[in-house]
Every structure is written in structure tokens, then in C-alpha cells.
Tab-separated table of C-alpha atoms and ligand atoms in Angstrom:
chain	number	residue	atom	x	y	z
A	1141	MET	CA	23.244	5.737	-2.584
A	1142	ALA	CA	20.523	8.115	-2.952
A	1143	LYS	CA	18.969	9.128	0.421
A	1144	PRO	CA	15.718	5.798	0.940
A	1145	ILE	CA	11.961	7.409	0.744
A	1146	LEU	CA	11.331	6.254	3.358
A	1147	THR	CA	13.296	4.886	6.680
A	1148	ILE	CA	11.486	3.339	10.502
A	1149	THR	CA	14.173	2.893	12.775
A	1150	ASP	CA	13.729	0.965	15.821
A	1151	LEU	CA	9.980	1.486	15.444
A	1152	SER	CA	7.647	0.606	18.764
A	1153	PHE	CA	3.787	0.897	18.540
A	1154	SER	CA	0.871	-0.933	20.850
A	1155	TYR	CA	-2.307	-0.155	21.532
A	1156	PRO	CA	-3.792	1.525	24.216
A	1157	ASP	CA	-3.558	-1.757	27.353
A	1158	GLN	CA	-2.426	-4.113	23.983
A	1159	PRO	CA	0.851	-5.772	23.658
A	1160	ASP	CA	3.129	-4.262	21.335
A	1161	VAL	CA	2.363	-4.543	17.647
A	1162	LEU	CA	5.594	-3.443	16.180
A	1163	GLN	CA	8.610	-3.916	17.922
A	1164	GLU	CA	12.043	-2.146	17.167
A	1165	PHE	CA	11.267	-2.399	13.621
A	1166	ASP	CA	13.349	-1.480	10.975
A	1167	LEU	CA	12.913	-0.973	7.336
A	1168	GLU	CA	14.398	0.944	4.746
A	1169	ILE	CA	12.408	1.399	1.314
A	1170	HIS	CA	14.047	2.703	-1.722
A	1171	ARG	CA	12.900	4.968	-4.992
A	1172	GLY	CA	11.224	2.132	-7.588
A	1173	ASP	CA	11.237	-0.420	-4.412
A	1174	ARG	CA	7.696	-2.501	-5.057
A	1175	VAL	CA	7.669	-4.102	-2.075
A	1176	GLY	CA	5.008	-6.796	-0.727
A	1177	ILE	CA	4.551	-7.210	2.919
A	1178	VAL	CA	3.225	-10.423	4.104
A	1179	GLY	CA	2.297	-12.019	6.792
A	1180	ASN	CA	-0.664	-13.369	8.797
A	1181	ASN	CA	-3.671	-11.573	10.237
A	1182	GLY	CA	-2.882	-9.342	13.001
A	1183	CYS	CA	1.392	-8.878	12.332
A	1184	GLY	CA	0.703	-5.500	12.398
A	1185	LYS	CA	0.491	-4.514	8.138
A	1186	THR	CA	-2.035	-1.880	8.661
A	1187	THR	CA	-0.750	-0.818	11.377
A	1188	LEU	CA	2.804	-0.272	10.164
A	1189	PHE	CA	0.956	1.831	6.655
A	1190	LEU	CA	-1.247	4.238	9.485
A	1191	LEU	CA	2.342	4.850	11.237
A	1192	ALA	CA	4.022	5.316	8.251
A	1193	CYS	CA	1.162	7.853	6.984
A	1194	GLY	CA	1.562	10.002	10.262
A	1195	CYS	CA	-1.748	8.362	10.719
A	1196	LEU	CA	-0.650	6.870	14.634
A	1197	THR	CA	1.656	7.957	16.342
A	1198	PRO	CA	4.571	5.538	17.720
A	1199	SER	CA	5.588	4.291	21.302
A	1200	ALA	CA	9.101	4.803	20.257
A	1201	GLY	CA	11.462	4.857	17.083
A	1202	HIS	CA	11.471	7.311	14.031
A	1203	ILE	CA	9.631	7.313	11.190
A	1204	ALA	CA	11.653	10.026	7.868
A	1205	LEU	CA	10.197	10.464	4.689
A	1206	MET	CA	13.072	11.620	2.578
A	1207	GLY	CA	15.538	11.928	5.699
A	1208	GLU	CA	12.445	14.180	7.247
A	1209	PRO	CA	10.490	13.041	10.302
A	1210	ILE	CA	6.651	12.016	9.241
A	1211	GLN	CA	5.029	14.160	12.143
A	1212	PRO	CA	1.777	12.297	13.572
A	1213	GLY	CA	-1.768	13.893	12.861
A	1214	GLN	CA	-0.365	15.921	9.982
A	1215	PHE	CA	-1.563	15.679	6.523
A	1216	HIS	CA	1.238	14.409	4.341
A	1217	PRO	CA	0.432	13.966	0.521
A	1218	GLN	CA	3.606	12.699	-0.445
A	1219	VAL	CA	2.659	9.058	1.050
A	1220	GLY	CA	-0.792	8.091	-0.372
A	1221	MET	CA	-3.224	5.067	0.918
A	1222	VAL	CA	-5.300	3.247	-0.802
A	1223	PHE	CA	-7.187	1.362	2.061
A	1224	GLN	CA	-7.869	-2.135	2.184
A	1225	ASN	CA	-12.054	-0.872	2.136
A	1226	PRO	CA	-12.661	1.545	-0.524
A	1227	ASP	CA	-15.525	2.544	1.671
A	1228	ASP	CA	-13.443	3.755	4.498
A	1229	GLN	CA	-11.799	6.414	1.292
A	1230	LEU	CA	-14.662	7.125	-0.827
A	1231	ILE	CA	-16.619	10.081	1.552
A	1232	SER	CA	-17.965	12.187	-1.360
A	1233	ALA	CA	-21.195	12.647	-3.480
A	1234	SER	CA	-19.487	12.021	-7.036
A	1235	VAL	CA	-16.118	10.777	-8.253
A	1236	TRP	CA	-15.280	13.747	-9.199
A	1237	GLU	CA	-15.330	15.603	-5.869
A	1238	ASP	CA	-13.951	12.249	-4.250
A	1239	VAL	CA	-10.714	12.736	-6.041
A	1240	ALA	CA	-10.287	16.295	-5.904
A	1241	PHE	CA	-10.480	16.045	-2.124
A	1242	GLY	CA	-7.657	15.553	-0.939
A	1243	LEU	CA	-5.869	18.087	-3.886
A	1244	GLU	CA	-8.264	20.759	-2.207
A	1245	ASN	CA	-6.707	20.070	0.913
A	1246	MET	CA	-3.287	20.770	-0.657
A	1247	GLY	CA	-4.089	23.579	-1.145
A	1248	LEU	CA	-3.612	23.984	-4.940
A	1249	SER	CA	-5.805	26.495	-7.277
A	1250	LEU	CA	-9.328	25.296	-8.732
A	1251	ASP	CA	-7.245	25.117	-11.795
A	1252	ASP	CA	-5.004	23.114	-11.115
A	1253	VAL	CA	-7.462	20.801	-8.656
A	1254	ASP	CA	-9.439	20.118	-11.850
A	1255	ARG	CA	-6.291	19.679	-14.083
A	1256	ARG	CA	-5.444	17.205	-12.086
A	1257	VAL	CA	-9.151	15.255	-11.001
A	1258	ALA	CA	-8.939	15.179	-15.155
A	1259	GLU	CA	-5.877	13.604	-15.631
A	1260	ALA	CA	-5.666	11.024	-12.405
A	1261	LEU	CA	-9.063	10.069	-13.989
A	1262	MET	CA	-8.218	9.016	-17.576
A	1263	LEU	CA	-5.006	7.058	-15.472
A	1264	LEU	CA	-7.355	4.920	-13.804
A	1265	GLY	CA	-9.325	4.540	-16.990
A	1266	VAL	CA	-12.493	6.066	-14.919
A	1267	GLN	CA	-13.424	9.290	-16.576
A	1268	ASP	CA	-16.870	7.827	-17.332
A	1269	LEU	CA	-18.067	7.930	-14.078
A	1270	ALA	CA	-16.440	11.273	-12.755
A	1271	HIS	CA	-20.390	12.017	-12.102
A	1272	ARG	CA	-21.662	8.886	-10.243
A	1273	PRO	CA	-22.285	8.538	-6.539
A	1274	PRO	CA	-19.195	6.600	-5.663
A	1275	HIS	CA	-21.573	4.719	-3.222
A	1276	HIS	CA	-23.092	2.893	-6.624
A	1277	LEU	CA	-19.964	1.146	-8.272
A	1278	SER	CA	-19.322	-1.867	-8.082
A	1279	GLY	CA	-16.339	-3.339	-5.913
A	1280	GLY	CA	-13.479	-2.827	-9.072
A	1281	GLN	CA	-14.720	0.725	-9.949
A	1282	LYS	CA	-14.375	1.793	-6.353
A	1283	ARG	CA	-10.659	0.387	-5.958
A	1284	MET	CA	-10.044	2.248	-9.298
A	1285	VAL	CA	-11.568	5.413	-8.113
A	1286	ALA	CA	-9.536	5.279	-4.802
A	1287	ILE	CA	-6.005	4.594	-6.655
A	1288	ALA	CA	-7.290	7.913	-8.579
A	1289	GLY	CA	-7.614	9.874	-5.778
A	1290	VAL	CA	-4.404	9.046	-4.008
A	1291	MET	CA	-2.644	9.201	-7.371
A	1292	ALA	CA	-4.221	12.555	-8.374
A	1293	MET	CA	-1.559	14.068	-4.752
A	1294	ARG	CA	1.497	12.518	-6.729
A	1295	PRO	CA	3.153	10.297	-4.030
A	1296	GLN	CA	5.915	10.009	-3.608
A	1297	LEU	CA	5.122	6.522	-2.450
A	1298	VAL	CA	2.012	4.641	-2.737
A	1299	ILE	CA	0.395	2.150	0.035
A	1300	TYR	CA	-2.031	-0.535	-1.149
A	1301	ASP	CA	-3.675	-2.668	1.889
A	1302	GLU	CA	-4.789	-5.534	0.291
A	1303	PRO	CA	-5.277	-4.277	-3.150
A	1304	SER	CA	-6.754	-6.787	-4.632
A	1305	ALA	CA	-9.119	-8.086	-2.119
A	1306	ASN	CA	-13.065	-8.443	-3.846
A	1307	LEU	CA	-12.281	-8.335	-7.131
A	1308	ASP	CA	-13.054	-10.358	-9.585
A	1309	LEU	CA	-10.723	-12.386	-12.122
A	1310	ARG	CA	-10.951	-9.025	-14.396
A	1311	SER	CA	-10.512	-6.342	-11.912
A	1312	ARG	CA	-8.107	-8.184	-10.162
A	1313	ARG	CA	-6.072	-8.529	-13.603
A	1314	ARG	CA	-6.047	-4.401	-14.551
A	1315	LEU	CA	-5.245	-3.888	-11.452
A	1316	ILE	CA	-2.155	-5.807	-11.769
A	1317	GLN	CA	-1.674	-4.061	-14.801
A	1318	PHE	CA	-1.912	-0.514	-13.790
A	1319	LEU	CA	1.197	-1.311	-10.598
A	1320	ARG	CA	3.055	-3.152	-13.251
A	1321	GLN	CA	3.409	0.337	-15.245
A	1322	SER	CA	3.459	2.361	-12.157
A	1323	GLN	CA	6.668	4.464	-11.859
A	1324	GLU	CA	5.580	5.023	-7.822
A	1325	THR	CA	7.872	3.295	-4.612
A	1326	LEU	CA	5.034	0.930	-4.100
A	1327	LEU	CA	4.351	-0.500	0.059
A	1328	ILE	CA	1.875	-3.342	-1.071
A	1329	ALA	CA	0.724	-5.507	1.849
A	1330	SER	CA	-1.639	-8.725	0.235
A	1331	HIS	CA	-2.346	-12.243	1.281
A	1332	ASP	CA	-2.694	-12.684	-2.828
A	1333	LEU	CA	0.713	-14.216	-3.537
A	1334	GLU	CA	0.652	-14.334	-6.690
A	1335	PHE	CA	-0.368	-10.694	-6.925
A	1336	VAL	CA	2.828	-9.955	-5.073
A	1337	LEU	CA	5.320	-12.336	-7.202
A	1338	GLU	CA	3.419	-10.282	-10.340
A	1339	VAL	CA	4.049	-6.776	-9.180
A	1340	CYS	CA	6.368	-6.758	-6.286
A	1341	ASN	CA	10.250	-6.425	-6.796
A	1342	ARG	CA	11.081	-7.325	-3.367
A	1343	VAL	CA	8.946	-8.668	-0.395
A	1344	VAL	CA	9.390	-8.033	3.217
A	1345	LEU	CA	8.391	-10.880	5.881
A	1346	ILE	CA	6.712	-9.449	8.758
A	1347	ASP	CA	5.715	-11.684	12.338
A	1348	GLN	CA	5.949	-10.666	15.858
A	1349	GLY	CA	5.758	-6.987	14.720
A	1350	ARG	CA	9.476	-7.800	13.657
A	1351	VAL	CA	10.983	-7.382	9.570
A	1352	MET	CA	11.970	-11.991	9.641
A	1353	ALA	CA	12.689	-12.251	5.903
A	1354	ASP	CA	13.710	-9.088	2.936
A	1355	GLY	CA	14.573	-10.752	-0.866
A	1356	SER	CA	13.529	-11.566	-3.850
A	1357	PRO	CA	9.850	-12.886	-3.872
A	1358	ARG	CA	10.982	-16.160	-5.378
A	1359	HIS	CA	13.227	-16.163	-2.843
A	1360	ILE	CA	11.098	-15.490	-0.187
A	1361	LEU	CA	8.099	-16.905	-0.807
A	1362	GLY	CA	9.532	-19.667	-2.683
A	1363	ASN	CA	11.044	-20.717	0.992
A	1364	THR	CA	9.123	-23.787	1.784
A	1365	ALA	CA	10.761	-24.079	5.507
A	1366	LEU	CA	10.818	-19.794	6.006
A	1367	MET	CA	6.805	-19.625	5.154
A	1368	GLU	CA	5.775	-22.630	7.152
A	1369	ALA	CA	7.397	-21.516	9.991
A	1370	HIS	CA	5.289	-17.712	10.145
A	1371	GLY	CA	1.870	-19.908	8.716
A	1372	LEU	CA	1.971	-19.277	5.509
A	1373	GLU	CA	2.522	-21.597	2.267
A	1374	VAL	CA	4.653	-21.141	-0.745
A	1375	PRO	CA	2.391	-19.882	-3.556
A	1376	TYR	CA	1.377	-22.915	-6.381
A	1377	SER	CA	2.966	-21.040	-9.337
A	1378	LEU	CA	6.313	-21.329	-7.044
A	1379	SER	CA	5.756	-24.768	-5.338
A	1380	SER	CA	7.192	-27.083	-7.598
A	1381	SER	CA	10.402	-25.168	-7.671
A	1382	VAL	CA	13.555	-25.689	-6.372
A	1383	ASN	CA	13.371	-25.518	-2.152
A	1384	LEU	CA	15.389	-22.631	-0.842
A	1385	SER	CA	14.831	-23.220	2.649
A	1386	ALA	CA	19.144	-22.195	3.347
A	1387	TYR	CA	17.974	-18.766	3.125
B	2342	LIG	P1	-3.017	-7.229	9.875
B	2342	LIG	O1	-3.032	-5.494	9.380
B	2342	LIG	O2	-0.820	-7.556	9.458
B	2342	LIG	O3	-3.984	-7.903	9.567
B	2342	LIG	P2	-2.718	-4.798	12.390
B	2342	LIG	O4	-1.637	-3.979	11.969
B	2342	LIG	O5	-4.954	-4.769	11.635
B	2342	LIG	O6	-2.743	-6.418	11.126
B	2342	LIG	O7	-3.530	-4.944	13.679
B	2342	LIG	C1	-2.401	-5.747	14.185
B	2342	LIG	C2	-3.097	-6.354	15.845
B	2342	LIG	O8	-3.249	-4.969	16.673
B	2342	LIG	C3	-4.013	-6.505	16.023
B	2342	LIG	O9	-3.664	-7.862	16.923
B	2342	LIG	C4	-5.158	-5.922	16.105
B	2342	LIG	O10	-6.034	-6.593	16.400
B	2342	LIG	C5	-4.509	-5.258	16.738
B	2342	LIG	N1	-5.623	-3.672	16.768
B	2342	LIG	C6	-5.370	-3.508	15.200
B	2342	LIG	N2	-6.163	-1.968	15.369
B	2342	LIG	C7	-6.624	-1.808	16.648
B	2342	LIG	C8	-7.133	-0.688	17.733
B	2342	LIG	N3	-7.677	0.082	16.826
B	2342	LIG	N4	-7.103	-0.618	18.330
B	2342	LIG	C9	-7.040	-2.213	18.953
B	2342	LIG	N5	-6.134	-3.269	18.821
B	2342	LIG	C10	-5.608	-2.893	17.360
């Protein structure tokens, strides 16, 4: 079998003077996986993502990207993260400069930066916004620009933290269509379980810092007993389906 894109082994993490957020956490993500990470607020989804990007240092355990250890504090353009709040991600004076930011940090030539920025803006359908200040954009436009900045770096793994939060129906639908045709390996934390059902081919349910279930979206999200045991609800579109509590 091909080497996993992301391997997390025995990972533990706690913030200073706090109990463990993640405890002996194990997860393997393979090329082409589109994994929905579900769990209640505070179960550690964002913390897991920040660890996978090298933004936090584990208390114990290992994280490897294509077999190479993730070095905390280093820039890892192979892992792209789209933050929950685009205002945390969009910091430049124009959309163009924002999408160029990561590429410049990769040390690419100016020509390559320009080419990749133009491609990424086109991919996300936001080329007309190139010269607008990001803070003047709508929430949906900001989200697409933030994704363009990540996609421009051509990451192997793209992490989305609550990507449908605060989007209107049209922007949410556009994002679903974009993600469904995306070729990248995806890790998506979301409380929008209908969104997860439409986009993901695997779901990992987290509670108390551990993986509680890992399997097909319909199997996990449609399991009333499992979902309720972890403070979650079966999404409406599955609520009349067969109860899979034997999982
Ligand atoms: P989720 O994304 O699943 O909502 P988080 O990873 O944001 O969960 O948070 C996990 C736990 O860690 C929560 O109890 C939260 O309060 C705590 N936490 C998150 N960030 C910090 C921080 N910077 N300092 C201290 N505790 C934090």
C-alpha cells in the first residue's frame, strides 16, 4: 500500500497548565482521502490541525508528512491550512499580494509567483477581485481568496477548519462544488454534517482527545447511538435511514 500522506502516532498535546487536549492520538491519512473531522466544540480539532501544520509542538508522539517528520516552527507549504476565520488569514493590502504571500516565502521567482497567483485566482473564480483589499470583500469572497492563497502553494494536504461557517447558501454550494472536484487530500473539521456528507469519503469522530470512530460518512454520521454518545446528532438527511448502531 502507498505510504500515507499524514501519519500521526501516539500524539499527545496540552496547552500550558491545562489538561491534555489530545491523548495518544493515532491517525493515518492516505492520498485522495477526504476526511471529515467531527466532534463537539473543544474536542481538539483546531489543535490537531495546528499540530499537523507544525504551528504547535506535541507534548509526545510523532507527526510525519509523506514519511518525513513535521518540524514544529518550520514552514511546511506541503500542508495548507484554511483558517476558520478568513480575517486571520488575509493580511495584505490586496488580494493579489495575499495570494502571493506564501509563494514568496517558498522562495519562488517573481515570474513563478505571478503565474501561480493568476492560476489560483482563476481556479477559485476570484480573478476579478485581484486588486481589491481583502477586508472589503464579502465573507464568501474572503473564503475563496483564503483558499486561493493555500492552493497556490500546491499543497499535498489541505486542511479546512469549519469551511462553511458564516457562508450564505450560494457561497456554501460553490465551496461544496469546488471541494468535490478538488484533487487534493482533504482534512475538514465541520459542524455542518450535511456539508461533510456531500464532500467527504471518510469521517473521523473525535471526543476527549481520541478517535472514537473512523469510517464511511453514512456509517458514522447515521449511527444514532454513536452520535448521541458523543453529544452529536444524526444529520437530517440520514435521520430516517436504517439505524447502524451495530457499528
Ligand atoms: P475544537 O477546534 O474542536 O473546538 P480546540 O482545538 O480549539 O477545539 O480546543 C481544544 C481545547 O483546548 C479546548 O478546551 C480549548 O479551550 C483549549 N484551547 C484552545 N486553544 C487554547 C490556547 N491557546 N490556550 C489554552 N487552551 C486552549
